[in-house]
PDB file of C-alpha atoms in Angstrom:
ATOM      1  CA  UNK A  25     -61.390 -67.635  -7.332  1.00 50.00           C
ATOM      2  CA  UNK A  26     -64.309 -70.095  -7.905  1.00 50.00           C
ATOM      3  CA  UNK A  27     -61.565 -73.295  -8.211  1.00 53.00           C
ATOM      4  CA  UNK A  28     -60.076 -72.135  -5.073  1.00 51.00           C
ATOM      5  CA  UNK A  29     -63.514 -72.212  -3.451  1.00 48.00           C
ATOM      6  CA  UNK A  30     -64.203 -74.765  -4.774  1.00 45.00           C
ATOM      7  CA  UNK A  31     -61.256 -76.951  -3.440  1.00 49.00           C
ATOM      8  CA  UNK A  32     -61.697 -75.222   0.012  1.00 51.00           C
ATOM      9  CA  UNK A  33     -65.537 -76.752  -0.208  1.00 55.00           C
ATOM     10  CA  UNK A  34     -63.935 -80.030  -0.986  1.00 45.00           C
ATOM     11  CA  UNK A  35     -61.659 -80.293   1.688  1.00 48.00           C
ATOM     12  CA  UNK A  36     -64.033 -79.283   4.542  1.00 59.00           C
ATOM     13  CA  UNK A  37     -66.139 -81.313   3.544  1.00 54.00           C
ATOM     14  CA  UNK A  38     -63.879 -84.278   3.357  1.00 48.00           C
ATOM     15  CA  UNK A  39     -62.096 -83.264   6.573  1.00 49.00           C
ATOM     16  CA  UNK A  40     -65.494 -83.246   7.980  1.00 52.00           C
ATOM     17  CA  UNK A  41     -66.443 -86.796   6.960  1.00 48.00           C
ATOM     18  CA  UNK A  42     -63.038 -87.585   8.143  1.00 50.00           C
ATOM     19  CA  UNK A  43     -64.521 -86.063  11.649  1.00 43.00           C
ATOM     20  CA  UNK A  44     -67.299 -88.365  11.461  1.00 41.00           C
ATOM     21  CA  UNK A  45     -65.910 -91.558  10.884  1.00 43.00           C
ATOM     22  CA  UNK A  46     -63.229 -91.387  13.484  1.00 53.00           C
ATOM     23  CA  UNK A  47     -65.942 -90.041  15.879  1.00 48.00           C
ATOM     24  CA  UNK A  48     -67.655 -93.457  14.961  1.00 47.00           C
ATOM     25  CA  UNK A  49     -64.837 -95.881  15.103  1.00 48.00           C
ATOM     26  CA  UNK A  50     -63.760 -94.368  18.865  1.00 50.00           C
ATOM     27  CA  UNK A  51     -67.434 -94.327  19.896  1.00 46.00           C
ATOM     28  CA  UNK A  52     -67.375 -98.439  18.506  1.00 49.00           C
ATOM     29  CA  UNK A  53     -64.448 -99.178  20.461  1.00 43.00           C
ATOM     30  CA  UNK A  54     -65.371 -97.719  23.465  1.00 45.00           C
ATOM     31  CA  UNK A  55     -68.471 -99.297  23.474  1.00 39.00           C
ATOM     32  CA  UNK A  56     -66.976-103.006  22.918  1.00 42.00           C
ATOM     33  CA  UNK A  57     -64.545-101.778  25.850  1.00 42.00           C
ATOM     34  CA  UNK A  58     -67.258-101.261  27.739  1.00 42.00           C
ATOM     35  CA  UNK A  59     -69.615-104.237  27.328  1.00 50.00           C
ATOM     36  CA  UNK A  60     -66.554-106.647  27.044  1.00 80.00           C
ATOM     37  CA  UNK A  61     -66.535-108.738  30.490  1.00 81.00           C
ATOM     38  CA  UNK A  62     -63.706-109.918  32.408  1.00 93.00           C
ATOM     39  CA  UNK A  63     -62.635-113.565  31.550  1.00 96.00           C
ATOM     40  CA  UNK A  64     -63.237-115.892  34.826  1.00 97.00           C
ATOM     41  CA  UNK A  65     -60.504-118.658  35.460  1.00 98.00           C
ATOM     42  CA  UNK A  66     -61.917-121.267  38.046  1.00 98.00           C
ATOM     43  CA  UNK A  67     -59.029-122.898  40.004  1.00 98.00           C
ATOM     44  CA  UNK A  68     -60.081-126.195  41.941  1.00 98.00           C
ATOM     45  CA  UNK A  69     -57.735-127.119  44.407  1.00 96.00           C
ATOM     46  CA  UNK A  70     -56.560-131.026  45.657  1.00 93.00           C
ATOM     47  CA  UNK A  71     -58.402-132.654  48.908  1.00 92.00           C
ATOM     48  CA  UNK A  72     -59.061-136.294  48.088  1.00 90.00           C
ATOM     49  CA  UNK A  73     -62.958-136.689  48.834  1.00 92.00           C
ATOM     50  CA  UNK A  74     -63.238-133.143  50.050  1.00 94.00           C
ATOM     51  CA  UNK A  75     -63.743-133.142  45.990  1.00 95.00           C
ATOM     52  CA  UNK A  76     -67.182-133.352  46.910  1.00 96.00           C
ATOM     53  CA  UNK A  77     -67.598-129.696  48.234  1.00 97.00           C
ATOM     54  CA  UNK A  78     -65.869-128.071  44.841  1.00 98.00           C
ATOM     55  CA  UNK A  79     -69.250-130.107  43.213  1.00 98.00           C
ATOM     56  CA  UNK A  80     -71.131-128.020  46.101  1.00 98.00           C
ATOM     57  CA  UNK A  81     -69.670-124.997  44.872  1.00 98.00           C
ATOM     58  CA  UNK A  82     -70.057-125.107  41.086  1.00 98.00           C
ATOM     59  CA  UNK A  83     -73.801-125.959  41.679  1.00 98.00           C
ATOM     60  CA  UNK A  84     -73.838-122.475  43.307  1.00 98.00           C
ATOM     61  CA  UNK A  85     -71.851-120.611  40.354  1.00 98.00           C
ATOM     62  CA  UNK A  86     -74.374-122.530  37.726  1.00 98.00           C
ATOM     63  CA  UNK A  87     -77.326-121.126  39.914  1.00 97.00           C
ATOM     64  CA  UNK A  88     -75.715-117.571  39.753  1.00 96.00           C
ATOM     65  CA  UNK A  89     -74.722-117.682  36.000  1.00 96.00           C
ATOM     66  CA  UNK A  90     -71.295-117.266  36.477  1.00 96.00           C
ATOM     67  CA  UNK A  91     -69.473-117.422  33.424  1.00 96.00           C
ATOM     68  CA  UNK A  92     -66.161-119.953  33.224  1.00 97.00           C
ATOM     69  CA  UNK A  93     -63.790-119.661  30.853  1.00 97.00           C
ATOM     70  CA  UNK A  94     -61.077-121.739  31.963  1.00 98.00           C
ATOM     71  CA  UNK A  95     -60.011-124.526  34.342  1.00 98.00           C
ATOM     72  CA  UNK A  96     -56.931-125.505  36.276  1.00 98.00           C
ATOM     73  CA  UNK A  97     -56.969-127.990  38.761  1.00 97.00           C
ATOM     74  CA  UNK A  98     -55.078-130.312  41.087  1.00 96.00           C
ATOM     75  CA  UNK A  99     -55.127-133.694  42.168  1.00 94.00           C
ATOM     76  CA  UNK A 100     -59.592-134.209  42.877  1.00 95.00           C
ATOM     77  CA  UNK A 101     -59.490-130.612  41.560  1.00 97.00           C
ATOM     78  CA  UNK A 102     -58.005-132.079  38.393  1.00 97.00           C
ATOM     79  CA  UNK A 103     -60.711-134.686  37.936  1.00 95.00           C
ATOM     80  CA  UNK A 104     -63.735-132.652  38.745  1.00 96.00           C
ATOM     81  CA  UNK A 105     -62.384-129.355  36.441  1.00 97.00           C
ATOM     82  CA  UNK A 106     -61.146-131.994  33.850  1.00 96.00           C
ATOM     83  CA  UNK A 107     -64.639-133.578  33.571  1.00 96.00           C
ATOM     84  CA  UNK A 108     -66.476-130.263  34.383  1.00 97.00           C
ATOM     85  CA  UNK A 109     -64.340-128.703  30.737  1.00 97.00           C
ATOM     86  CA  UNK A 110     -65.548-132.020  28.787  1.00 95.00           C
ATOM     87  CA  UNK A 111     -69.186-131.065  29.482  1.00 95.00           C
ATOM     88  CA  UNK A 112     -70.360-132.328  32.397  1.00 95.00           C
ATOM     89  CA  UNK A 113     -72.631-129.673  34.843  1.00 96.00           C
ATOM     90  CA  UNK A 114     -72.495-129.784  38.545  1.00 97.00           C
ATOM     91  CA  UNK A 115     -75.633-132.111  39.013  1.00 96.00           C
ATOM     92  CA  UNK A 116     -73.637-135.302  36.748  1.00 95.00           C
ATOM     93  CA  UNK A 117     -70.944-134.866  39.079  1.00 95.00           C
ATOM     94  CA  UNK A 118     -72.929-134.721  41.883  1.00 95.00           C
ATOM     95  CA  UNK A 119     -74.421-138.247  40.913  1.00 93.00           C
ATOM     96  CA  UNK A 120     -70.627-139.256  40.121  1.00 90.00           C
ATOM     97  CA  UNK A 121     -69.729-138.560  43.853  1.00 91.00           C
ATOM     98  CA  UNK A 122     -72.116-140.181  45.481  1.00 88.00           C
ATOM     99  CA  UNK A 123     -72.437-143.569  43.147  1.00 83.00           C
ATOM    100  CA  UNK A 124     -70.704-146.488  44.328  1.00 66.00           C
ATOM    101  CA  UNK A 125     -68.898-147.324  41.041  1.00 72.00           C
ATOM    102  CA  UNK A 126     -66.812-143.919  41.760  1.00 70.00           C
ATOM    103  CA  UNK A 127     -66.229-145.073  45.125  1.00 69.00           C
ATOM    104  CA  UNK A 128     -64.937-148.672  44.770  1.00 72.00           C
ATOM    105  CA  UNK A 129     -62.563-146.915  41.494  1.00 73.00           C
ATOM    106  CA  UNK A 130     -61.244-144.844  44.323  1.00 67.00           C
ATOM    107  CA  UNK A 131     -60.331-147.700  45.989  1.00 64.00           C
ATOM    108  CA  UNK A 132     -59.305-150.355  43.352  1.00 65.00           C
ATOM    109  CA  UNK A 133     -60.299-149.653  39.970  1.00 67.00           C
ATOM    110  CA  UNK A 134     -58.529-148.435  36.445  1.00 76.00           C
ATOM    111  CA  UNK A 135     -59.425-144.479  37.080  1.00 78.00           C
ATOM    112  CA  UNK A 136     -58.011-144.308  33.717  1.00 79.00           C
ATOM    113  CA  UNK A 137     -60.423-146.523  31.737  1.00 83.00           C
ATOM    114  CA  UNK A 138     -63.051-144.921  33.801  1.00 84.00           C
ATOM    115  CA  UNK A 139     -62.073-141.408  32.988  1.00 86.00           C
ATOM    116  CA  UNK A 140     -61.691-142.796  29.329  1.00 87.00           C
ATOM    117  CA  UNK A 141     -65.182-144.235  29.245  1.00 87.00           C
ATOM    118  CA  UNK A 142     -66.928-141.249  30.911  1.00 85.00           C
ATOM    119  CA  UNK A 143     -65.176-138.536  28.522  1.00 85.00           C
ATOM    120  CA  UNK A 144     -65.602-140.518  24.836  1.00 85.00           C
ATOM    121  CA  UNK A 145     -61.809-139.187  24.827  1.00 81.00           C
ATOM    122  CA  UNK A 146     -58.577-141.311  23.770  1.00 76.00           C
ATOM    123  CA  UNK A 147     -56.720-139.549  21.419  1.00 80.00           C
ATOM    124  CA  UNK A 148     -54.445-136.550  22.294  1.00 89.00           C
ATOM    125  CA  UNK A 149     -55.982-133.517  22.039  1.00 94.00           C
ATOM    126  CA  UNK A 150     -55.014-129.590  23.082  1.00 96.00           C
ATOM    127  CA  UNK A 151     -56.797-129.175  26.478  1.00 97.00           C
ATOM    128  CA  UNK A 152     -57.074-125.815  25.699  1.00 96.00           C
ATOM    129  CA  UNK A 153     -59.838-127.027  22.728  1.00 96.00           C
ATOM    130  CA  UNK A 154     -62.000-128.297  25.256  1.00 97.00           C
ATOM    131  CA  UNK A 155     -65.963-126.500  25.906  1.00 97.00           C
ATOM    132  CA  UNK A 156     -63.690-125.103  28.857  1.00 97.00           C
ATOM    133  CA  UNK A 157     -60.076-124.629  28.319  1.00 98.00           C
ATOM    134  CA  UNK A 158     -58.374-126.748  30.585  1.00 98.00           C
ATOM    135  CA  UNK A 159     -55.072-127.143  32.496  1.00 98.00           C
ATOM    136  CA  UNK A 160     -53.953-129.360  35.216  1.00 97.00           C
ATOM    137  CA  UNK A 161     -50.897-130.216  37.561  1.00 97.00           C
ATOM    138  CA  UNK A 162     -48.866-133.089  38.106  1.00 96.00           C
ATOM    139  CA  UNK A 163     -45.167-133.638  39.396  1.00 95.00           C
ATOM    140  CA  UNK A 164     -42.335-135.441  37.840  1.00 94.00           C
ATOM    141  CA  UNK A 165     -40.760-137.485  40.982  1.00 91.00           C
ATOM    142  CA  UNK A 166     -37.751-137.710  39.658  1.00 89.00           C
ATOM    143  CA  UNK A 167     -36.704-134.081  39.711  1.00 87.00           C
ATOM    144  CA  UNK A 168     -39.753-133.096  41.915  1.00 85.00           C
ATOM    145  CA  UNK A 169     -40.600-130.236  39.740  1.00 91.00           C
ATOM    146  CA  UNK A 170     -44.233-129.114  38.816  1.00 95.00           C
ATOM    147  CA  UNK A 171     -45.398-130.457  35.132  1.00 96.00           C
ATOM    148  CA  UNK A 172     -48.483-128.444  33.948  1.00 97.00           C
ATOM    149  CA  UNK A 173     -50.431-130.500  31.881  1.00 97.00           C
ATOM    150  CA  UNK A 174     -52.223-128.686  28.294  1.00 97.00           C
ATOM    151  CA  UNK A 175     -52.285-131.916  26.221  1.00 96.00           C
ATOM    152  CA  UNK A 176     -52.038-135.002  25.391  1.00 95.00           C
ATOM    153  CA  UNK A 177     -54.528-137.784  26.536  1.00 94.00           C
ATOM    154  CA  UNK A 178     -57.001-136.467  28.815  1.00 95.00           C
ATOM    155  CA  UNK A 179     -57.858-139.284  30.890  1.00 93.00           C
ATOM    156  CA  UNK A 180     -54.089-139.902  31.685  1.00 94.00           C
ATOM    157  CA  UNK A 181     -53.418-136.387  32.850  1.00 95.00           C
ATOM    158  CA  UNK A 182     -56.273-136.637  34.870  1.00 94.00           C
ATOM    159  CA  UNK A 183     -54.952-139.706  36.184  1.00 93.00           C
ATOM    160  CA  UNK A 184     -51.649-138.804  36.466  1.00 94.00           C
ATOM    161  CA  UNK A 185     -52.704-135.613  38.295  1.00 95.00           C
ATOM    162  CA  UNK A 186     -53.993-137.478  41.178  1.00 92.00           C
ATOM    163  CA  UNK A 187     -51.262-140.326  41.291  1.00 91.00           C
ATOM    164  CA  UNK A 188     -51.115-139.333  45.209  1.00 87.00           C
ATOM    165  CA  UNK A 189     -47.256-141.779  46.191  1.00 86.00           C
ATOM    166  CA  UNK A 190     -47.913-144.501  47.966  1.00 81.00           C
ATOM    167  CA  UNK A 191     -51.516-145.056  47.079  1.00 83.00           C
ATOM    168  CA  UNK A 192     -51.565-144.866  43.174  1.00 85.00           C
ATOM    169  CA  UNK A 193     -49.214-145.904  41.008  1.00 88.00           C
ATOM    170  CA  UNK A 194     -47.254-143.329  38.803  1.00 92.00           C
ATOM    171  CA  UNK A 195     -48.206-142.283  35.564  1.00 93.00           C
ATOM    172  CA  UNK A 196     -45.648-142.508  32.387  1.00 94.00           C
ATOM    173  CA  UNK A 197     -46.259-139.341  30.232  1.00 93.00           C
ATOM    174  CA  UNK A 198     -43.315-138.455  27.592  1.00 91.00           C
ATOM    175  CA  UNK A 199     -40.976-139.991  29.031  1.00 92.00           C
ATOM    176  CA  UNK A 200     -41.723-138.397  32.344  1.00 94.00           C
ATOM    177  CA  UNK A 201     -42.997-140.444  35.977  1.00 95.00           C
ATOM    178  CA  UNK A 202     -45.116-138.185  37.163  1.00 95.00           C
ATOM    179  CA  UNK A 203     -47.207-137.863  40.736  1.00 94.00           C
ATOM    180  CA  UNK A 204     -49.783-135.449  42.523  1.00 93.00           C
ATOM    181  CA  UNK A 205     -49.678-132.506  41.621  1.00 92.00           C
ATOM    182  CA  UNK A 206     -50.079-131.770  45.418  1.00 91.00           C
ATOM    183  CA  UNK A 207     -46.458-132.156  46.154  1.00 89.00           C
ATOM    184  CA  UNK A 208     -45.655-128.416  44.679  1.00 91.00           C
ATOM    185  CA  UNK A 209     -48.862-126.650  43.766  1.00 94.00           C
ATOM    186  CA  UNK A 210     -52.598-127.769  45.367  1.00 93.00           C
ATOM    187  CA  UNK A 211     -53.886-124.523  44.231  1.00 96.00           C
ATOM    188  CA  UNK A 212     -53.096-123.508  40.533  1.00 97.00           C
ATOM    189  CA  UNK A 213     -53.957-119.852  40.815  1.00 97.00           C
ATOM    190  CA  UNK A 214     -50.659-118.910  38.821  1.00 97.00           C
ATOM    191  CA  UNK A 215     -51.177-121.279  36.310  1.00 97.00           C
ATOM    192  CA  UNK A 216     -55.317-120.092  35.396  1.00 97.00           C
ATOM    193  CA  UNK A 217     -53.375-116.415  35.805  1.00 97.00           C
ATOM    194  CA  UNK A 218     -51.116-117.848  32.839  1.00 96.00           C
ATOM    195  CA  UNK A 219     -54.008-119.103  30.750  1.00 97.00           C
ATOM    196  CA  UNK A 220     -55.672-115.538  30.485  1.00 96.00           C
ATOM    197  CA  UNK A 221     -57.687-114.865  33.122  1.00 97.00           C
ATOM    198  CA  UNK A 222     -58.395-111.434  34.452  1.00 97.00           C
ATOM    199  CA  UNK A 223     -60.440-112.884  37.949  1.00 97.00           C
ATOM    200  CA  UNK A 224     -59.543-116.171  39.641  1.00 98.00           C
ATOM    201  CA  UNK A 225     -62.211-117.959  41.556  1.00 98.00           C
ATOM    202  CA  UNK A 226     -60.510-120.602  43.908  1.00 98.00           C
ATOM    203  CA  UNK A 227     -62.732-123.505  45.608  1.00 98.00           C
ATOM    204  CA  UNK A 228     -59.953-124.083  47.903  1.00 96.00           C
ATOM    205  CA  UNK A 229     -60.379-127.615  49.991  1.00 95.00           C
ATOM    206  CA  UNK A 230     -56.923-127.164  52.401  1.00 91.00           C
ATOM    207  CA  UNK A 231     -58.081-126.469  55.690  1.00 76.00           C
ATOM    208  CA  UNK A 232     -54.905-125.646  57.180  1.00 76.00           C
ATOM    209  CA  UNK A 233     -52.610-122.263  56.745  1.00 70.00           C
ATOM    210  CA  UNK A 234     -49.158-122.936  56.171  1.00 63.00           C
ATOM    211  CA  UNK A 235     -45.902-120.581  57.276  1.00 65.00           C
ATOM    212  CA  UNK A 236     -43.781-120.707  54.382  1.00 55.00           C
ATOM    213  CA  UNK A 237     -40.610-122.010  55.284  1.00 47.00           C
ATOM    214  CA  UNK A 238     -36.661-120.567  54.280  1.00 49.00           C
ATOM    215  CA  UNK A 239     -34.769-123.577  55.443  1.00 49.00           C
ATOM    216  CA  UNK A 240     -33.796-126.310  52.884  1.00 47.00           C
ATOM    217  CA  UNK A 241     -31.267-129.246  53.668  1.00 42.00           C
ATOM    218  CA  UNK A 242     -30.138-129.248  50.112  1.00 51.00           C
ATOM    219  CA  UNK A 243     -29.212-125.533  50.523  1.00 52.00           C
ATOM    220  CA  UNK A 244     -27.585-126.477  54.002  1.00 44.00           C
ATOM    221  CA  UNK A 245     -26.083-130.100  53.706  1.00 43.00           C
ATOM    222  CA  UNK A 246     -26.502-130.576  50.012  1.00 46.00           C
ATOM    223  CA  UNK A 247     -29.155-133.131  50.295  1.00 49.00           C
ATOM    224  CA  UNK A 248     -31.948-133.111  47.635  1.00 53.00           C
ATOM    225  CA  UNK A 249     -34.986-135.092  46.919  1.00 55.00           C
ATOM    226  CA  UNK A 250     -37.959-136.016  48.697  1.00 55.00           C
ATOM    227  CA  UNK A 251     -36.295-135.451  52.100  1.00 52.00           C
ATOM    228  CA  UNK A 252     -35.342-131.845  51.443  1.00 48.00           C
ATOM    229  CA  UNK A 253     -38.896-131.473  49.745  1.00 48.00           C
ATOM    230  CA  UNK A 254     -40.411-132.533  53.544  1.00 55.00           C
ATOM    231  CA  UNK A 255     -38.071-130.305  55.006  1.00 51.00           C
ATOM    232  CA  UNK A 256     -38.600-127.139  53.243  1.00 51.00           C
ATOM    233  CA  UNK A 257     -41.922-127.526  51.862  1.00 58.00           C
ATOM    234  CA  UNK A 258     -42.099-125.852  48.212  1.00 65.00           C
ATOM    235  CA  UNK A 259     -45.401-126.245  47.865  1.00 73.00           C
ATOM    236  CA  UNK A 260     -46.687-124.236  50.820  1.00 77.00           C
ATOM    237  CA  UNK A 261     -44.330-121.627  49.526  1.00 87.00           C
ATOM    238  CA  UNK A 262     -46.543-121.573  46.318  1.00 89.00           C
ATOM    239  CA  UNK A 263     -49.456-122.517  47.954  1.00 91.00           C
ATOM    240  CA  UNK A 264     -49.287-118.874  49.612  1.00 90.00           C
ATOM    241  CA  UNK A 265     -48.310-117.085  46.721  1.00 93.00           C
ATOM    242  CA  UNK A 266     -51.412-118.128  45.031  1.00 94.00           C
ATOM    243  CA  UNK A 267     -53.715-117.272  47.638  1.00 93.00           C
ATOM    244  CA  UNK A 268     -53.115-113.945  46.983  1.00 95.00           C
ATOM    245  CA  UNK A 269     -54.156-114.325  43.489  1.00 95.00           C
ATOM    246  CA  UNK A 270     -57.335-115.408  43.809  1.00 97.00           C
ATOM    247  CA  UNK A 271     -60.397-112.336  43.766  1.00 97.00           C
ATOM    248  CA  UNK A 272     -62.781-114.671  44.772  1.00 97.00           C
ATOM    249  CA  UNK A 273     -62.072-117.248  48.025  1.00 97.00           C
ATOM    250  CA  UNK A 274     -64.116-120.399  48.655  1.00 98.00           C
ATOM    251  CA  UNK A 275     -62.897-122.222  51.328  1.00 97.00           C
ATOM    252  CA  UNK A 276     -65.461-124.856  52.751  1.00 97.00           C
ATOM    253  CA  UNK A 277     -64.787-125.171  56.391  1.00 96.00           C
ATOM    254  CA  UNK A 278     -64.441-129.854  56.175  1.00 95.00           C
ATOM    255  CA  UNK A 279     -63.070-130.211  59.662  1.00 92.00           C
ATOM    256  CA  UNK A 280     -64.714-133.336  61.100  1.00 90.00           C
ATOM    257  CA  UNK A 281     -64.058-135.084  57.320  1.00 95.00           C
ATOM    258  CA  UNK A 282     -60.838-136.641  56.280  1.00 92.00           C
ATOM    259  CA  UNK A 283     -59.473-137.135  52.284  1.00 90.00           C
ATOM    260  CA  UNK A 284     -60.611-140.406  52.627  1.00 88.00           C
ATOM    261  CA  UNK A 285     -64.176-140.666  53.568  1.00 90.00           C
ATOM    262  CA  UNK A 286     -65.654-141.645  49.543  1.00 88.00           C
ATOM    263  CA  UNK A 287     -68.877-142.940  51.514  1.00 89.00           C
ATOM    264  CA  UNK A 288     -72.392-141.432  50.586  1.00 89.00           C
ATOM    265  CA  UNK A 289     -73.409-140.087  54.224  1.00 93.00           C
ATOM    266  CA  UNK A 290     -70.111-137.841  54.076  1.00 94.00           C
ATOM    267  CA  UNK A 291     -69.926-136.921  50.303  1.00 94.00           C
ATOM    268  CA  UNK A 292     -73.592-135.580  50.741  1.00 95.00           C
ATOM    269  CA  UNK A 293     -72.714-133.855  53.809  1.00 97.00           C
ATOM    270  CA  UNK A 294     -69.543-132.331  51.828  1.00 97.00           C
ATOM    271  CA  UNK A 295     -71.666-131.205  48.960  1.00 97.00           C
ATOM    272  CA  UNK A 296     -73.710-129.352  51.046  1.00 98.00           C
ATOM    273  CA  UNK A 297     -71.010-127.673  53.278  1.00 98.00           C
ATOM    274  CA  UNK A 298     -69.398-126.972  49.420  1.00 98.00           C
ATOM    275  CA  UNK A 299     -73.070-125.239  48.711  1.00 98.00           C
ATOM    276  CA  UNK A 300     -72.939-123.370  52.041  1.00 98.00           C
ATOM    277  CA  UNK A 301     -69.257-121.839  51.346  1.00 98.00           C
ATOM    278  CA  UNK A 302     -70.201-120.676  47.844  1.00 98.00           C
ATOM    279  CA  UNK A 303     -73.288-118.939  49.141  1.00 98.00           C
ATOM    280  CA  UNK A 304     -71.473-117.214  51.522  1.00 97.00           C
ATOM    281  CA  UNK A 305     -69.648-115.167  48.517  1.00 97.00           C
ATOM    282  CA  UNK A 306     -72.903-114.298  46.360  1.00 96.00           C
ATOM    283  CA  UNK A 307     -72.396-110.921  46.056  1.00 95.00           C
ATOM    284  CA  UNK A 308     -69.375-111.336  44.668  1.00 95.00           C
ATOM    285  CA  UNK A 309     -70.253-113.883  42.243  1.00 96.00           C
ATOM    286  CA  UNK A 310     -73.208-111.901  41.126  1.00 95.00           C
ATOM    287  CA  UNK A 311     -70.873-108.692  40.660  1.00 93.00           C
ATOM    288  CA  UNK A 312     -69.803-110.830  37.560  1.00 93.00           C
ATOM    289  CA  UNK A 313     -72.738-111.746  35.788  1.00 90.00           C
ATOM    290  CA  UNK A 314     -73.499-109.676  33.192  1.00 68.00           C
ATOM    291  CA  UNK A 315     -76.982-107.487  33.566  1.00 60.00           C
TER     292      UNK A 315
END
């Protein structure tokens, strides 16, 4: 009788340390579940020199504390979240914008040995490595479909992602001729979505709503290309669809500015407008700052 009480003594008390330590691995996990925060994708949208007000903008989300911890970005939004992963804060940018080197590059300089110089970087590299994880957009002309950029040179994607037709020259990336990544997606909410991001911030620079459109030529009369692209518009199709992705909007209100206007009066007038817009969603930003 003593063995048998014995054993029973051992087993309760093993099936009570048992009790214990699952009591403490559940308590463990919910308390990492708990303190863990959601991961923030920023999405910077294209606009030419309404690039300015995204530079606005992240000097609010710096202010706030808002964590970042990933980038995509098209066309200006590729250059300013391209050099904003590398290291670079709001307030270098800010002096970026409104210097004239950056203004006469915009008009006739090598962006790419510019982008080269300012980012130490040459060699390919996994975007993704970056102090931000990064991603950008470009398009390949010939097929006119969307190329999402993770690797590779830096400076050349950043190049390539603002190779706007017609005023920049193409840019030759394995094998591919690739444009704006305007022409099919100005706001990359899906493609921060893809990179693991639980909310999407969007500094969106478009100041127009578009309808999306049913009606293709190349659907109708067989014709493809850059004519049925005009036609049918892809890109506002996705531009919509990615709206609705986005938890928190900033959309500076630039009417009165055009994509072109790289002089100092206007960028400094953008910045601030970019400040004002950001401002005007504090309480949301602050709702993801950690106490």
């Amino acid at each position: 009788m003593r063995r048998i009480a014995f054993k029973i003594d051992v087993l309760r008390r093993a099936f009570m340390l048992c009790v214990v330590v699952m009591s403490c691995l559940l308590l463990n996990a919910q308390t990492e579940k708990s303190s863990a925060r959601p991961r923030v994708g920023l999405v910077l949208s294209g606009g030419g020199a309404w690039g300015a007000a995204e530079v606005g903008a992240l000097k609010v989300l710096e202010e706030v504390g808002v964590p970042i911890d990933m980038i995509a970005g098209t066309s200006i939004g590729g250059i300013v979240g391209g050099l904003y992963a590398t290291g670079y804060r709001a307030e270098q940018l800010d002096s970026m914008f409104r210097s004239q080197e950056w203004i006469d590059l915009f008009v006739n300089g090598n962006l790419k040995g510019y982008f080269e110089r300012i980012t130490g970087l040459r060699d390919t590299i996994d975007f993704y490595n970056l102090p931000i994880p990064f991603a950008c957009v470009a398009v390949d002309i010939q097929n006119q479909k969307e190329v999402v950029l993770r690797s590779g040179s830096l400076p050349a994607a950043m190049r390539a992602t603002m190779a706007i037709p017609g005023v920049f020259s193409a840019v030759r990336i394995n094998g591919r001729t690739l444009v704006d990544g305007g022409m099919m997606n100005v706001l990359p909410a899906d493609v921060v979505k893809e990179m693991g991001a639980d909310v999407v911030i969007a500094i969106d620079l478009q100041q127009k709503d578009h309808e999306t459109r049913h009606f293709s030529l190349k659907n109708v009369l067989g014709i493809g290309g850059i004519l049925d692209w005009a036609v049918s518009r892809p890109d506002w199709k996705k531009y919509n669809e990615n709206r609705k992705m986005c938890d928190i909007y900033i959309r500076p209100d630039l009417s009165g500015y055009s994509v072109v206007d790289f002089n100092k009066t206007d960028i400094t007038a953008m910045i601030a407008l970019g400040e004002d817009a950001a401002r005007a969603k504090l309480k949301e930003l602050r709702q993801l700052v950690s106490p």
